[in-house]
Amino acid sequence: MKHTITLIPGDGIGPEVTEAVVRILNASGVQIEWEPQLAGVLALERTGHTLPVDLLDSIRRNKVALKGPVTTPIAEGFTSVNVGLRKALDLFANLRPVWNLPGVDSRFQGVDLVVVRENTEDLYAGLEHQVVDGVVESLKIITERASTRIAQFAFSHARRHGRRKVTAIHKANIMKLSDGLFLECSRRTAREYADIKYDERIVDAACMHLVINPAQFDVLLLPNLYGDIVSDLCAGLVGGLGVVGAANLGTEVAVFEAVHGSAPDIAGKLMANPTALLLSAVLMLEHIDERDAARRIMHALGAVLSAGAVRTRDLGGAASTLEFADAVCRALAD
Ligand code: NAI
């Protein structure tokens, strides 16, 4: 079966890692017609919009997109394209499986957890204003609807993937109403899933427990901001941002993207590691029911990383982005 998939190369290292991943997916034999679309600063220059209508239409039509990172200016300029995309397409769940890849050194071995982050509200609502000179307010929005929806997602994901436990992470001791509501929705949902264990941690203590003994966690359920921070912490447990994939899922559409950003410090130097985007693409292949290709790509990636001869700089090697991709393609053909 041929799939039509929206491809957003993004900017910075985005086009480099995207080219590498498309090369590997094509070598896997999956039939994909890519529909390239611009986003962010490149789209702004060409169309006057950071999230052009053509891009949104393409994703709505195809239901699936593979996305490279897109730069967001800090403290000024346009609002985040990534946040805008999630809101425009109601991609309410951010899913980040975190586990050790063969041959990648990290502080821990045996990590196997899934971060489920609410993707549409919380402080990411972006509702900020200046009250008076020297005082600004940023509104933290937590709704029963979004909290219940993400809790349902986490528990049903746990059940479908044979996971044992969901841990809700919060700061309801301080934010009694907002995080309190998130927690109440998590507890209510937990009662519908008697086969899955449920517990709770305060976010600061959860961070400490994660860096002492990550193996005690299974599925983590978090509101947007804590989810953003804790998921990068979790990436650090298994080797960093270059080796963790992610999916943004809605009821209708799904956008698969790497955890890392556009890495302006190494952009154009052809040294970016395409592994994180490749892992996101593997999640995408599973989503479109191309499980055999997903399994073969994981096998080939594992073989290249374990052999160790071809590695990008972040993993201690000297290979370029495309040299690494070609090594994975060769392993696919073996
Ligand atoms: P970053 O993830 O781009 O970079 C952090 C560090 O990790 C840098 O030293 C970079 O060289 C390294 N790195 C990242 N990806 C790598 C890869 N694939 N291979 C090797 N090294 C890699 O984070 P930063 O610097 O905070 O953000 C840069 C820009 O990216 C910002 O404009 C930010 O808004 C945007 N961003 C976009 C995201 C997205 O499109 N989903 C997600 C996160 C950040």
GROMACS .gro file of N, CA, C and O in nm, residues 50-151:
model
  408
   50THR      N    1   0.395   3.171   0.935
   50THR     CA    2   0.485   3.066   0.986
   50THR      C    3   0.418   2.927   0.976
   50THR      O    4   0.486   2.826   0.970
   51LEU      N    5   0.285   2.927   0.978
   51LEU     CA    6   0.210   2.800   0.963
   51LEU      C    7   0.114   2.817   0.846
   51LEU      O    8  -0.005   2.843   0.865
   52PRO      N    9   0.162   2.803   0.723
   52PRO     CA   10   0.076   2.833   0.608
   52PRO      C   11  -0.045   2.739   0.599
   52PRO      O   12  -0.038   2.624   0.646
   53VAL      N   13  -0.152   2.789   0.540
   53VAL     CA   14  -0.275   2.710   0.524
   53VAL      C   15  -0.245   2.580   0.447
   53VAL      O   16  -0.297   2.473   0.481
   54ASP      N   17  -0.159   2.590   0.344
   54ASP     CA   18  -0.127   2.469   0.264
   54ASP      C   19  -0.069   2.359   0.350
   54ASP      O   20  -0.096   2.240   0.329
   55LEU      N   21   0.014   2.398   0.449
   55LEU     CA   22   0.074   2.299   0.538
   55LEU      C   23  -0.035   2.231   0.621
   55LEU      O   24  -0.041   2.107   0.630
   56LEU      N   25  -0.122   2.312   0.682
   56LEU     CA   26  -0.227   2.254   0.767
   56LEU      C   27  -0.321   2.167   0.683
   56LEU      O   28  -0.360   2.056   0.724
   57ASP      N   29  -0.356   2.215   0.563
   57ASP     CA   30  -0.444   2.136   0.475
   57ASP      C   31  -0.380   2.003   0.440
   57ASP      O   32  -0.445   1.899   0.437
   58SER      N   33  -0.248   2.008   0.411
   58SER     CA   34  -0.178   1.885   0.373
   58SER      C   35  -0.182   1.783   0.487
   58SER      O   36  -0.211   1.665   0.465
   59ILE      N   37  -0.158   1.828   0.610
   59ILE     CA   38  -0.159   1.732   0.722
   59ILE      C   39  -0.301   1.681   0.746
   59ILE      O   40  -0.322   1.561   0.768
   60ARG      N   41  -0.400   1.771   0.738
   60ARG     CA   42  -0.539   1.726   0.761
   60ARG      C   43  -0.579   1.623   0.655
   60ARG      O   44  -0.649   1.526   0.685
   61ARG      N   45  -0.534   1.644   0.532
   61ARG     CA   46  -0.570   1.552   0.423
   61ARG      C   47  -0.499   1.417   0.441
   61ARG      O   48  -0.560   1.312   0.433
   62ASN      N   49  -0.368   1.422   0.470
   62ASN     CA   50  -0.289   1.298   0.476
   62ASN      C   51  -0.297   1.228   0.611
   62ASN      O   52  -0.261   1.112   0.624
   63LYS      N   53  -0.337   1.303   0.715
   63LYS     CA   54  -0.353   1.250   0.852
   63LYS      C   55  -0.221   1.221   0.923
   63LYS      O   56  -0.219   1.194   1.042
   64VAL      N   57  -0.111   1.220   0.850
   64VAL     CA   58   0.019   1.187   0.911
   64VAL      C   59   0.126   1.281   0.856
   64VAL      O   60   0.128   1.309   0.736
   65ALA      N   61   0.215   1.327   0.945
   65ALA     CA   62   0.327   1.411   0.901
   65ALA      C   63   0.454   1.369   0.974
   65ALA      O   64   0.450   1.324   1.090
   66LEU      N   65   0.567   1.383   0.903
   66LEU     CA   66   0.699   1.367   0.966
   66LEU      C   67   0.762   1.505   0.966
   66LEU      O   68   0.769   1.571   0.862
   67LYS      N   69   0.806   1.548   1.085
   67LYS     CA   70   0.848   1.689   1.097
   67LYS      C   71   0.988   1.704   1.154
   67LYS      O   72   1.020   1.647   1.258
   68GLY      N   73   1.071   1.781   1.087
   68GLY     CA   74   1.200   1.820   1.141
   68GLY      C   75   1.182   1.937   1.237
   68GLY      O   76   1.075   1.999   1.241
   69PRO      N   77   1.284   1.972   1.315
   69PRO     CA   78   1.270   2.081   1.411
   69PRO      C   79   1.256   2.217   1.343
   69PRO      O   80   1.307   2.238   1.234
   70VAL      N   81   1.188   2.307   1.412
   70VAL     CA   82   1.164   2.442   1.361
   70VAL      C   83   1.205   2.542   1.469
   70VAL      O   84   1.165   2.530   1.585
   71THR      N   85   1.285   2.640   1.431
   71THR     CA   86   1.337   2.739   1.527
   71THR      C   87   1.226   2.833   1.576
   71THR      O   88   1.143   2.877   1.497
   72THR      N   89   1.229   2.862   1.707
   72THR     CA   90   1.141   2.967   1.764
   72THR      C   91   1.231   3.075   1.823
   72THR      O   92   1.315   3.044   1.909
   73PRO      N   93   1.214   3.201   1.781
   73PRO     CA   94   1.298   3.306   1.841
   73PRO      C   95   1.272   3.319   1.992
   73PRO      O   96   1.157   3.300   2.035
   74ILE      N   97   1.375   3.347   2.070
   74ILE     CA   98   1.361   3.353   2.216
   74ILE      C   99   1.324   3.494   2.262
   74ILE      O  100   1.388   3.591   2.220
   75ALA      N  101   1.221   3.503   2.345
   75ALA     CA  102   1.177   3.627   2.412
   75ALA      C  103   1.125   3.735   2.318
   75ALA      O  104   1.088   3.842   2.361
   76GLU      N  105   1.124   3.710   2.187
   76GLU     CA  106   1.071   3.808   2.093
   76GLU      C  107   1.031   3.733   1.966
   76GLU      O  108   1.047   3.611   1.956
   77GLY      N  109   0.978   3.807   1.866
   77GLY     CA  110   0.947   3.745   1.737
   77GLY      C  111   0.822   3.660   1.741
   77GLY      O  112   0.743   3.668   1.835
   78PHE      N  113   0.807   3.574   1.639
   78PHE     CA  114   0.682   3.498   1.625
   78PHE      C  115   0.667   3.390   1.732
   78PHE      O  116   0.766   3.345   1.790
   79THR      N  117   0.541   3.352   1.757
   79THR     CA  118   0.515   3.249   1.858
   79THR      C  119   0.555   3.112   1.802
   79THR      O  120   0.569   3.095   1.681
   80SER      N  121   0.573   3.017   1.891
   80SER     CA  122   0.626   2.886   1.852
   80SER      C  123   0.538   2.817   1.748
   80SER      O  124   0.418   2.798   1.766
   81VAL      N  125   0.603   2.777   1.638
   81VAL     CA  126   0.534   2.703   1.533
   81VAL      C  127   0.493   2.566   1.586
   81VAL      O  128   0.387   2.513   1.551
   82ASN      N  129   0.577   2.511   1.671
   82ASN     CA  130   0.549   2.376   1.723
   82ASN      C  131   0.423   2.378   1.810
   82ASN      O  132   0.336   2.293   1.796
   83VAL      N  133   0.416   2.478   1.899
   83VAL     CA  134   0.297   2.490   1.984
   83VAL      C  135   0.175   2.522   1.896
   83VAL      O  136   0.067   2.464   1.914
   84GLY      N  137   0.195   2.611   1.796
   84GLY     CA  138   0.084   2.650   1.707
   84GLY      C  139   0.029   2.531   1.631
   84GLY      O  140  -0.092   2.514   1.617
   85LEU      N  141   0.119   2.446   1.584
   85LEU     CA  142   0.078   2.327   1.507
   85LEU      C  143  -0.003   2.232   1.596
   85LEU      O  144  -0.107   2.179   1.555
   86ARG      N  145   0.042   2.215   1.719
   86ARG     CA  146  -0.028   2.124   1.810
   86ARG      C  147  -0.168   2.177   1.840
   86ARG      O  148  -0.264   2.100   1.846
   87LYS      N  149  -0.177   2.309   1.856
   87LYS     CA  150  -0.309   2.368   1.885
   87LYS      C  151  -0.398   2.361   1.762
   87LYS      O  152  -0.514   2.321   1.771
   88ALA      N  153  -0.344   2.399   1.645
   88ALA     CA  154  -0.426   2.405   1.523
   88ALA      C  155  -0.483   2.268   1.488
   88ALA      O  156  -0.594   2.257   1.438
   89LEU      N  157  -0.405   2.162   1.514
   89LEU     CA  158  -0.449   2.027   1.475
   89LEU      C  159  -0.501   1.946   1.593
   89LEU      O  160  -0.530   1.828   1.580
   90ASP      N  161  -0.510   2.013   1.710
   90ASP     CA  162  -0.554   1.946   1.833
   90ASP      C  163  -0.476   1.817   1.858
   90ASP      O  164  -0.532   1.711   1.885
   91LEU      N  165  -0.344   1.830   1.849
   91LEU     CA  166  -0.255   1.715   1.877
   91LEU      C  167  -0.235   1.711   2.028
   91LEU      O  168  -0.139   1.762   2.081
   92PHE      N  169  -0.330   1.651   2.097
   92PHE     CA  170  -0.338   1.671   2.242
   92PHE      C  171  -0.239   1.585   2.322
   92PHE      O  172  -0.212   1.615   2.438
   93ALA      N  173  -0.187   1.480   2.260
   93ALA     CA  174  -0.098   1.390   2.337
   93ALA      C  175   0.042   1.389   2.278
   93ALA      O  176   0.060   1.368   2.158
   94ASN      N  177   0.140   1.413   2.363
   94ASN     CA  178   0.279   1.398   2.322
   94ASN      C  179   0.332   1.271   2.387
   94ASN      O  180   0.325   1.256   2.509
   95LEU      N  181   0.382   1.183   2.302
   95LEU     CA  182   0.425   1.050   2.350
   95LEU      C  183   0.575   1.036   2.326
   95LEU      O  184   0.620   1.056   2.213
   96ARG      N  185   0.650   1.005   2.431
   96ARG     CA  186   0.794   0.987   2.413
   96ARG      C  187   0.839   0.858   2.481
   96ARG      O  188   0.858   0.854   2.603
   97PRO      N  189   0.856   0.753   2.405
   97PRO     CA  190   0.912   0.631   2.463
   97PRO      C  191   1.061   0.653   2.489
   97PRO      O  192   1.132   0.706   2.404
   98VAL      N  193   1.106   0.614   2.607
   98VAL     CA  194   1.247   0.637   2.644
   98VAL      C  195   1.309   0.504   2.684
   98VAL      O  196   1.267   0.445   2.783
   99TRP      N  197   1.403   0.457   2.604
   99TRP     CA  198   1.472   0.333   2.640
   99TRP      C  199   1.611   0.332   2.580
   99TRP      O  200   1.642   0.411   2.493
  100ASN      N  201   1.693   0.242   2.631
  100ASN     CA  202   1.833   0.240   2.587
  100ASN      C  203   1.845   0.179   2.448
  100ASN      O  204   1.787   0.073   2.421
  101LEU      N  205   1.922   0.247   2.362
  101LEU     CA  206   1.953   0.188   2.232
  101LEU      C  207   2.080   0.107   2.246
  101LEU      O  208   2.170   0.145   2.322
  102PRO      N  209   2.092  -0.004   2.173
  102PRO     CA  210   2.216  -0.082   2.182
  102PRO      C  211   2.336   0.003   2.140
  102PRO      O  212   2.326   0.082   2.047
  103GLY      N  213   2.445  -0.012   2.211
  103GLY     CA  214   2.569   0.056   2.172
  103GLY      C  215   2.575   0.203   2.207
  103GLY      O  216   2.673   0.270   2.175
  104VAL      N  217   2.472   0.258   2.272
  104VAL     CA  218   2.476   0.400   2.310
  104VAL      C  219   2.503   0.409   2.460
  104VAL      O  220   2.424   0.363   2.542
  105ASP      N  221   2.617   0.470   2.493
  105ASP     CA  222   2.654   0.484   2.635
  105ASP      C  223   2.556   0.577   2.705
  105ASP      O  224   2.516   0.678   2.649
  106SER      N  225   2.521   0.543   2.828
  106SER     CA  226   2.437   0.636   2.904
  106SER      C  227   2.454   0.607   3.052
  106SER      O  228   2.515   0.507   3.090
  107ARG      N  229   2.399   0.694   3.133
  107ARG     CA  230   2.415   0.679   3.278
  107ARG      C  231   2.346   0.554   3.329
  107ARG      O  232   2.384   0.499   3.431
  108PHE      N  233   2.239   0.513   3.262
  108PHE     CA  234   2.161   0.398   3.309
  108PHE      C  235   2.143   0.299   3.196
  108PHE      O  236   2.137   0.338   3.079
  109GLN      N  237   2.134   0.172   3.230
  109GLN     CA  238   2.089   0.071   3.135
  109GLN      C  239   1.955   0.019   3.186
  109GLN      O  240   1.922   0.035   3.303
  110GLY      N  241   1.879  -0.043   3.100
  110GLY     CA  242   1.752  -0.103   3.143
  110GLY      C  243   1.640  -0.003   3.162
  110GLY      O  244   1.538  -0.034   3.224
  111VAL      N  245   1.657   0.120   3.111
  111VAL     CA  246   1.548   0.218   3.121
  111VAL      C  247   1.442   0.181   3.017
  111VAL      O  248   1.474   0.150   2.901
  112ASP      N  249   1.318   0.182   3.057
  112ASP     CA  250   1.209   0.152   2.963
  112ASP      C  251   1.084   0.223   3.016
  112ASP      O  252   1.007   0.165   3.093
  113LEU      N  253   1.068   0.346   2.978
  113LEU     CA  254   0.950   0.419   3.026
  113LEU      C  255   0.891   0.502   2.912
  113LEU      O  256   0.952   0.520   2.807
  114VAL      N  257   0.769   0.548   2.935
  114VAL     CA  258   0.699   0.626   2.834
  114VAL      C  259   0.650   0.756   2.899
  114VAL      O  260   0.585   0.751   3.004
  115VAL      N  261   0.684   0.868   2.838
  115VAL     CA  262   0.636   0.996   2.890
  115VAL      C  263   0.512   1.037   2.809
  115VAL      O  264   0.519   1.045   2.686
  116VAL      N  265   0.402   1.061   2.879
  116VAL     CA  266   0.279   1.108   2.814
  116VAL      C  267   0.252   1.250   2.864
  116VAL      O  268   0.225   1.270   2.983
  117ARG      N  269   0.262   1.344   2.773
  117ARG     CA  270   0.252   1.488   2.810
  117ARG      C  271   0.129   1.549   2.746
  117ARG      O  272   0.108   1.532   2.625
  118GLU      N  273   0.051   1.621   2.827
  118GLU     CA  274  -0.063   1.696   2.771
  118GLU      C  275  -0.004   1.807   2.685
  118GLU      O  276   0.089   1.874   2.725
  119ASN      N  277  -0.062   1.829   2.568
  119ASN     CA  278   0.007   1.909   2.467
  119ASN      C  279  -0.061   2.040   2.431
  119ASN      O  280  -0.013   2.110   2.342
  120THR      N  281  -0.176   2.071   2.491
  120THR     CA  282  -0.253   2.183   2.437
  120THR      C  283  -0.276   2.299   2.533
  120THR      O  284  -0.323   2.404   2.491
  121GLU      N  285  -0.253   2.279   2.664
  121GLU     CA  286  -0.289   2.390   2.754
  121GLU      C  287  -0.179   2.416   2.858
  121GLU      O  288  -0.063   2.422   2.825
  122ASP      N  289  -0.218   2.442   2.985
  122ASP     CA  290  -0.119   2.473   3.088
  122ASP      C  291  -0.056   2.610   3.055
  122ASP      O  292  -0.117   2.692   2.987
  123LEU      N  293   0.065   2.636   3.098
  123LEU     CA  294   0.127   2.767   3.071
  123LEU      C  295   0.155   2.787   2.921
  123LEU      O  296   0.182   2.897   2.876
  124TYR      N  297   0.147   2.675   2.844
  124TYR     CA  298   0.168   2.684   2.700
  124TYR      C  299   0.049   2.748   2.627
  124TYR      O  300   0.054   2.765   2.505
  125ALA      N  301  -0.057   2.780   2.701
  125ALA     CA  302  -0.166   2.855   2.638
  125ALA      C  303  -0.112   2.990   2.588
  125ALA      O  304  -0.170   3.053   2.501
  126GLY      N  305   0.002   3.032   2.643
  126GLY     CA  306   0.067   3.156   2.594
  126GLY      C  307  -0.012   3.281   2.628
  126GLY      O  308  -0.001   3.383   2.560
  127LEU      N  309  -0.094   3.275   2.734
  127LEU     CA  310  -0.175   3.392   2.772
  127LEU      C  311  -0.096   3.476   2.872
  127LEU      O  312  -0.105   3.455   2.993
  128GLU      N  313  -0.018   3.568   2.820
  128GLU     CA  314   0.067   3.652   2.906
  128GLU      C  315   0.032   3.799   2.883
  128GLU      O  316   0.000   3.837   2.770
  129HIS      N  317   0.038   3.876   2.987
  129HIS     CA  318   0.022   4.020   2.968
  129HIS      C  319   0.094   4.096   3.080
  129HIS      O  320   0.123   4.039   3.186
  130GLN      N  321   0.121   4.222   3.051
  130GLN     CA  322   0.184   4.307   3.152
  130GLN      C  323   0.073   4.371   3.236
  130GLN      O  324  -0.020   4.430   3.182
  131VAL      N  325   0.081   4.356   3.368
  131VAL     CA  326  -0.022   4.413   3.455
  131VAL      C  327   0.008   4.561   3.474
  131VAL      O  328  -0.075   4.647   3.445
  132VAL      N  329   0.126   4.590   3.526
  132VAL     CA  330   0.178   4.727   3.534
  132VAL      C  331   0.327   4.715   3.501
  132VAL      O  332   0.378   4.604   3.485
  133ASP      N  333   0.396   4.825   3.492
  133ASP     CA  334   0.540   4.821   3.466
  133ASP      C  335   0.609   4.728   3.564
  133ASP      O  336   0.591   4.741   3.686
  134GLY      N  337   0.688   4.635   3.515
  134GLY     CA  338   0.765   4.548   3.604
  134GLY      C  339   0.688   4.429   3.658
  134GLY      O  340   0.740   4.352   3.737
  135VAL      N  341   0.562   4.413   3.617
  135VAL     CA  342   0.483   4.297   3.662
  135VAL      C  343   0.411   4.235   3.542
  135VAL      O  344   0.336   4.303   3.472
  136VAL      N  345   0.438   4.104   3.518
  136VAL     CA  346   0.366   4.035   3.411
  136VAL      C  347   0.291   3.917   3.469
  136VAL      O  348   0.329   3.864   3.574
  137GLU      N  349   0.185   3.878   3.400
  137GLU     CA  350   0.108   3.761   3.441
  137GLU      C  351   0.107   3.662   3.327
  137GLU      O  352   0.093   3.700   3.211
  138SER      N  353   0.122   3.533   3.360
  138SER     CA  354   0.110   3.427   3.261
  138SER      C  355   0.007   3.329   3.315
  138SER      O  356   0.017   3.286   3.429
  139LEU      N  357  -0.092   3.299   3.234
  139LEU     CA  358  -0.204   3.220   3.287
  139LEU      C  359  -0.184   3.071   3.264
  139LEU      O  360  -0.153   3.027   3.153
  140LYS      N  361  -0.202   2.996   3.371
  140LYS     CA  362  -0.191   2.849   3.363
  140LYS      C  363  -0.333   2.795   3.348
  140LYS      O  364  -0.413   2.804   3.441
  141ILE      N  365  -0.362   2.741   3.230
  141ILE     CA  366  -0.498   2.691   3.204
  141ILE      C  367  -0.498   2.539   3.216
  141ILE      O  368  -0.422   2.470   3.146
  142ILE      N  369  -0.580   2.487   3.306
  142ILE     CA  370  -0.597   2.341   3.317
  142ILE      C  371  -0.748   2.315   3.310
  142ILE      O  372  -0.824   2.374   3.387
  143THR      N  373  -0.790   2.231   3.216
  143THR     CA  374  -0.933   2.201   3.207
  143THR      C  375  -0.959   2.054   3.237
  143THR      O  376  -0.872   1.968   3.216
  144GLU      N  377  -1.083   2.029   3.281
  144GLU     CA  378  -1.124   1.891   3.310
  144GLU      C  379  -1.121   1.809   3.181
  144GLU      O  380  -1.076   1.695   3.179
  145ARG      N  381  -1.166   1.872   3.071
  145ARG     CA  382  -1.175   1.799   2.944
  145ARG      C  383  -1.035   1.752   2.898
  145ARG      O  384  -1.014   1.634   2.870
  146ALA      N  385  -0.938   1.846   2.895
  146ALA     CA  386  -0.805   1.809   2.844
  146ALA      C  387  -0.734   1.715   2.941
  146ALA      O  388  -0.661   1.623   2.899
  147SER      N  389  -0.754   1.735   3.071
  147SER     CA  390  -0.686   1.649   3.169
  147SER      C  391  -0.741   1.506   3.163
  147SER      O  392  -0.665   1.409   3.170
  148THR      N  393  -0.874   1.495   3.147
  148THR     CA  394  -0.933   1.360   3.139
  148THR      C  395  -0.890   1.292   3.009
  148THR      O  396  -0.857   1.174   3.007
  149ARG      N  397  -0.887   1.371   2.901
  149ARG     CA  398  -0.851   1.314   2.771
  149ARG      C  399  -0.708   1.259   2.774
  149ARG      O  400  -0.682   1.150   2.724
  150ILE      N  401  -0.614   1.333   2.835
  150ILE     CA  402  -0.476   1.285   2.836
  150ILE      C  403  -0.460   1.167   2.933
  150ILE      O  404  -0.383   1.074   2.908
  151ALA      N  405  -0.538   1.170   3.043
  151ALA     CA  406  -0.532   1.056   3.136
  151ALA      C  407  -0.585   0.930   3.068
  151ALA      O  408  -0.526   0.822   3.078
   0.00000   0.00000   0.00000
